[in-house]
Short mmCIF file of C-alpha atoms and ligand atoms in Angstrom, two decimals:
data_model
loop_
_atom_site.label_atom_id
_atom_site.label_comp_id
_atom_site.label_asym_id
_atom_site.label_seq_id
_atom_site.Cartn_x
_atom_site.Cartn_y
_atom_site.Cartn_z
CA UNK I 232 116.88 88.93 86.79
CA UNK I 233 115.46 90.08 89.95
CA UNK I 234 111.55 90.24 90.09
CA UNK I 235 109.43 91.74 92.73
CA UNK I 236 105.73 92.29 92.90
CA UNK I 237 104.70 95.96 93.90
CA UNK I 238 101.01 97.21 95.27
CA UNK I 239 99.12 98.89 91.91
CA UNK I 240 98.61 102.80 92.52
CA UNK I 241 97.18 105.38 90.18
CA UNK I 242 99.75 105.81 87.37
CA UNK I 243 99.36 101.74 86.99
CA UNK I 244 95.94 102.51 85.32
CA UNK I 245 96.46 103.25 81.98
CA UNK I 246 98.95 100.22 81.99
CA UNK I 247 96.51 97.72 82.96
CA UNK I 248 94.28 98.56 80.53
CA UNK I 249 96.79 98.39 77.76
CA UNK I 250 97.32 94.67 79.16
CA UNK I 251 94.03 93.16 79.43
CA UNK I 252 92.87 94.56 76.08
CA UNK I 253 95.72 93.02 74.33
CA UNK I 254 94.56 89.52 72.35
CA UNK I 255 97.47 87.44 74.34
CA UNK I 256 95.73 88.19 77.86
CA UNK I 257 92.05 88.46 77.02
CA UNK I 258 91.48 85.31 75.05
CA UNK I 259 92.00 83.37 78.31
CA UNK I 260 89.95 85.89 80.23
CA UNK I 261 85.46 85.10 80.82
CA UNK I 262 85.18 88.84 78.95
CA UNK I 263 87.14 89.02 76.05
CA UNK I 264 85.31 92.25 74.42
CA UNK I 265 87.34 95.77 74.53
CA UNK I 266 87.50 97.61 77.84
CA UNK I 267 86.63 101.05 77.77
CA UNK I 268 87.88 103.52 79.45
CA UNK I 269 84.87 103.79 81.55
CA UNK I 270 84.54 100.63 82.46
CA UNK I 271 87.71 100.30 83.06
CA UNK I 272 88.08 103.15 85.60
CA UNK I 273 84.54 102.14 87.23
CA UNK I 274 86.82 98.80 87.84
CA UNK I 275 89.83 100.62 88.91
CA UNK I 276 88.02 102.84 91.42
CA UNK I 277 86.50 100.07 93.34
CA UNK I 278 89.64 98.00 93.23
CA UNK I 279 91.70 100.15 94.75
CA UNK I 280 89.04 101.28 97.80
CA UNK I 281 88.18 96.74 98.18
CA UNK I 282 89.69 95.65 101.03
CA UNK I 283 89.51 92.23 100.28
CA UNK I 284 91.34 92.28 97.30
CA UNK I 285 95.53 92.60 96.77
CA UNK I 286 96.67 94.02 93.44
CA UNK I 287 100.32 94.22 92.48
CA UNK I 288 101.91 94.85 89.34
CA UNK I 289 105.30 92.18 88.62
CA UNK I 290 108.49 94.29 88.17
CA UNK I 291 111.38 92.87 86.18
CA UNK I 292 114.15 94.07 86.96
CA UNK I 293 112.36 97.92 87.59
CA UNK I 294 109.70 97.33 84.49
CA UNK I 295 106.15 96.27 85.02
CA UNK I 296 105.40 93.43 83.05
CA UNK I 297 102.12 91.64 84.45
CA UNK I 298 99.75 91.64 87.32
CA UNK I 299 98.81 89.46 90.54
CA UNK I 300 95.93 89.39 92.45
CA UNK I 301 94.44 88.03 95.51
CA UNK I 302 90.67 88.83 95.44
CA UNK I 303 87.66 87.79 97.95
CA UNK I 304 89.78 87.76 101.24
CA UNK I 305 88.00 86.19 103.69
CA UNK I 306 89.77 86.26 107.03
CA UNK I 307 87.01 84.43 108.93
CA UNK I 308 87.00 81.78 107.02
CA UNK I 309 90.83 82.13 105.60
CA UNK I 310 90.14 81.87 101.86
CA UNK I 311 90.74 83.80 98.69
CA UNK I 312 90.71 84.00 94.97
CA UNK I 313 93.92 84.35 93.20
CA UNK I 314 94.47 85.20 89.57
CA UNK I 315 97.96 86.20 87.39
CA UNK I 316 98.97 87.24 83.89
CA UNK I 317 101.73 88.94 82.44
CA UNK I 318 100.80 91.63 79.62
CA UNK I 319 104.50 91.74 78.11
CA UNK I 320 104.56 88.74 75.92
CA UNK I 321 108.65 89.13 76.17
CA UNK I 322 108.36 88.01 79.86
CA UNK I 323 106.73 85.04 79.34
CA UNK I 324 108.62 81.44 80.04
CA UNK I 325 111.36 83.16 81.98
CA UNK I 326 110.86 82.16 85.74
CA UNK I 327 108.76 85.45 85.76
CA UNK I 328 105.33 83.94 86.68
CA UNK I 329 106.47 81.70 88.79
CA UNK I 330 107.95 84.04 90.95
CA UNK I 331 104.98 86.19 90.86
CA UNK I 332 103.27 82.91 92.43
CA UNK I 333 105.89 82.66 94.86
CA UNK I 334 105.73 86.79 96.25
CA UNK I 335 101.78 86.44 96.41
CA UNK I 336 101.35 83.41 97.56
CA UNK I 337 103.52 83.87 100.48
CA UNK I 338 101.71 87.04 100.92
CA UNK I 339 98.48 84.85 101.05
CA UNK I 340 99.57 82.06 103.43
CA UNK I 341 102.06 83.60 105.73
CA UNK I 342 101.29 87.80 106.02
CA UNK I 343 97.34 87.02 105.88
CA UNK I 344 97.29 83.50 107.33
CA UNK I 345 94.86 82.18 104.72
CA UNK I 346 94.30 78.24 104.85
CA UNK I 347 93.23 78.02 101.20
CA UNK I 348 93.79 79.81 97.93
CA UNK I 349 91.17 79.36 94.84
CA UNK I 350 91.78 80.07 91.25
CA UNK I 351 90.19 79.28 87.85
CA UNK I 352 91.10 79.02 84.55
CA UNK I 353 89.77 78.18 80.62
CA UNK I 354 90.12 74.07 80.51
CA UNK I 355 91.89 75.37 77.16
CA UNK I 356 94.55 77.22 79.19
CA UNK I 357 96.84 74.68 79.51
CA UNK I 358 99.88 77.06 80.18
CA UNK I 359 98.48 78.88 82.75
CA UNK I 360 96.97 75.14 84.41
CA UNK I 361 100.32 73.68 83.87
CA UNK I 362 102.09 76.79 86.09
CA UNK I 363 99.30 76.27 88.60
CA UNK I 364 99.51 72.69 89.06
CA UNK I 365 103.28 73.37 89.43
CA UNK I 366 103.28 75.89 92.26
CA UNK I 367 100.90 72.94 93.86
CA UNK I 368 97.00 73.61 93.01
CA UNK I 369 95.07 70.82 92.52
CA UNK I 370 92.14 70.83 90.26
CA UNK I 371 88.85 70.54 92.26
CA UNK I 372 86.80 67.00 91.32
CA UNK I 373 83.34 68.83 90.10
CA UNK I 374 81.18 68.31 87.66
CA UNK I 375 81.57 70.21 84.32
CA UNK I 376 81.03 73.47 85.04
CA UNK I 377 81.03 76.26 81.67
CA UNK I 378 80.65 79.98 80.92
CA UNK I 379 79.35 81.88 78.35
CA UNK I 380 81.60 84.15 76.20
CA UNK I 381 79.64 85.42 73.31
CA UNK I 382 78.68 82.15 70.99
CA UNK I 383 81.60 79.83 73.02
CA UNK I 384 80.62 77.68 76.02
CA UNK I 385 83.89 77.45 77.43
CA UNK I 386 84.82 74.62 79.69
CA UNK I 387 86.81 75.84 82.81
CA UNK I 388 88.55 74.41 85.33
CA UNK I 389 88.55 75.03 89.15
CA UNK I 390 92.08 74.64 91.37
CA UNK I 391 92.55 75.59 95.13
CA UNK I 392 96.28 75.28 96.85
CA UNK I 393 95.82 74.61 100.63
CA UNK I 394 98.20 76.06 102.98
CA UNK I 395 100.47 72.18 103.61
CA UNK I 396 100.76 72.10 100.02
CA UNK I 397 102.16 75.35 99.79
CA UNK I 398 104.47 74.64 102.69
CA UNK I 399 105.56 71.49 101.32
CA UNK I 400 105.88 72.21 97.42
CA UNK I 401 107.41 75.87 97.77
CA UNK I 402 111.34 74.82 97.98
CA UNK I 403 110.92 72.97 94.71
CA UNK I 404 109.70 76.26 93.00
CA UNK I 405 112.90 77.68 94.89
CA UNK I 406 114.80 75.07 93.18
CA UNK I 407 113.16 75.74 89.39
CA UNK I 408 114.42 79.90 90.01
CA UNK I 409 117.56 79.26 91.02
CA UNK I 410 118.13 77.27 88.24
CA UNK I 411 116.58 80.03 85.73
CA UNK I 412 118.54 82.70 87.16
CA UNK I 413 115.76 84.89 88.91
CA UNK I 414 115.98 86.04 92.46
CA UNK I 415 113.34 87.19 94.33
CA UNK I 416 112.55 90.52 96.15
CA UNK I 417 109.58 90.82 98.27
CA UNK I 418 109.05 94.11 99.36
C1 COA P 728 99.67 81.95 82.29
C2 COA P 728 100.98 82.70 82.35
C3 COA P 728 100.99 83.64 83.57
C4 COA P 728 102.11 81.66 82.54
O1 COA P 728 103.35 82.33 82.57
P1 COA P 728 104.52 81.85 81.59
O2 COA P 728 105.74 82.62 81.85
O3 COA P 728 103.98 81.91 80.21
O4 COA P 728 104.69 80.35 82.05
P2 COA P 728 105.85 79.37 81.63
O5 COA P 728 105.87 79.16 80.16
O6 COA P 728 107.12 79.82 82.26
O7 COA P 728 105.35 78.04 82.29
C5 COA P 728 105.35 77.89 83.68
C6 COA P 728 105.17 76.42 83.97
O8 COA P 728 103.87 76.01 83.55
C7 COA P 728 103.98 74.70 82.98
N1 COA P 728 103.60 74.78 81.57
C8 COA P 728 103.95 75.72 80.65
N2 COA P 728 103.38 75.46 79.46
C9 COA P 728 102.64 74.35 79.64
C10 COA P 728 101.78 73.60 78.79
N3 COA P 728 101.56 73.96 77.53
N4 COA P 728 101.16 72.52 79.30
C11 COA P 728 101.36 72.15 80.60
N5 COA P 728 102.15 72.84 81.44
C12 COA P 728 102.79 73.92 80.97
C13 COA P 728 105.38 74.23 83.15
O9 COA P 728 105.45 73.54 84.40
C14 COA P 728 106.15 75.53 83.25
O10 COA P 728 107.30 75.44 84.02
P3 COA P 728 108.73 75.06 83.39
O11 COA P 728 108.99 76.02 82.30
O12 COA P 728 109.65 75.22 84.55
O13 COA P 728 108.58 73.65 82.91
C15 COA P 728 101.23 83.53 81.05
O14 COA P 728 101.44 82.65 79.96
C16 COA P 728 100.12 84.48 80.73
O15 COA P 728 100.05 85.55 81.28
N6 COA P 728 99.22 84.09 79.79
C17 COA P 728 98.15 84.94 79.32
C18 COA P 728 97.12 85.29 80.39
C19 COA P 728 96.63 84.06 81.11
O16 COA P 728 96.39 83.03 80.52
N7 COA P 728 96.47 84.21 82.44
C20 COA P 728 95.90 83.17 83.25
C21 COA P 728 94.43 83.22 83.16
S1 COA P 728 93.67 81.89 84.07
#
């Protein structure tokens, strides 16, 4: 299996859509109602022209399967956001998401020279906190923080991945492909 992660371009629209409407991606998401397609092209629009922000679409093997994203680039003070899902339930607990983590986060740290990546998820999300803790972010000692989703107060949980972790922790993600079989191309 050979997974790459490719820059999102027009025809990707309709596709993203499709996967953050679906139930599997948007119960873990602060929104969870249905995107329109207004709103969803308003988003779209300004995504593509934000120049701090990195969206790629994770190909398996030629299909798209997910998306990865590095948003709020700040080269002054070398941070960003970084967020990932993957829309086809069939590529799920395969190696894919890991590599994804692996293409954008040497994206983050070595082509943009960023010291520190942030992410966030639902404290409920253990899947998605137990990938992050993996590829080396470490949850951030706050105090409780919540958001608002329609009745639910959802507890969430902030991680950031500094730039020696990454260093340090990367050949041991190395390690976990090899041994699932999935090889890495990072155009
Ligand atoms: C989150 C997501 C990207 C993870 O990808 P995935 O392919 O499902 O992840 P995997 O099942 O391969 O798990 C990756 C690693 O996370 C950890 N993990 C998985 N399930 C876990 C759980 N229930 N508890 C703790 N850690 C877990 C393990 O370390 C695992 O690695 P291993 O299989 O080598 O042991 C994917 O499930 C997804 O897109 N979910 C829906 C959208 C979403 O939640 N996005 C994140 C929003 S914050």
């Amino acid at each position: 299996m050979i997974v790459q992660i490719e820059q999102v371009t027009p025809a990707d629209k309709s596709k993203l859509l499709q996967w953050r409407n679906s139930v599997e991606v948007s119960e873990w998401m602060y929104t969870n109602h249905v995107i329109s397609e207004a709103e969803h092209s308003a988003w779209f629009e300004q995504m593509l022209n934000n120049e701090a922000t990195k969206y790629w679409k994770i190909v398996v093997d030629s299909a798209p399967v997910g998306a990865v994203m590095l948003s709020e680039i700040n080269s002054v003070e070398q941070t960003c956001s970084w967020a990932i899902y993957l829309g086809e339930s069939s590529a799920r607990g395969l190696g894919v998401a890991q590599a994804a983590c692996l293409l954008s986060l040497n994206f983050a740290f070595d082509a943009l020279n960023l010291r520190l990546v942030r992410c966030e998820a639902i404290a409920q999300n253990t899947r998605a906190i137990g990938l992050y803790e993996q590829v080396g972010f470490v949850s951030k000692p706050t105090d409780a923080e919540f958001v608002q989703r329609g009745e639910s107060n959802l507890a969430i949980v902030k991680l950031e991945l500094s730039d020696s972790a990454w260093k340090s922790g990367k050949d041991a993600l190395h390690q976990i492909l090899d041994e699932k079989g999935v090889s890495l191309d990072g155009r």
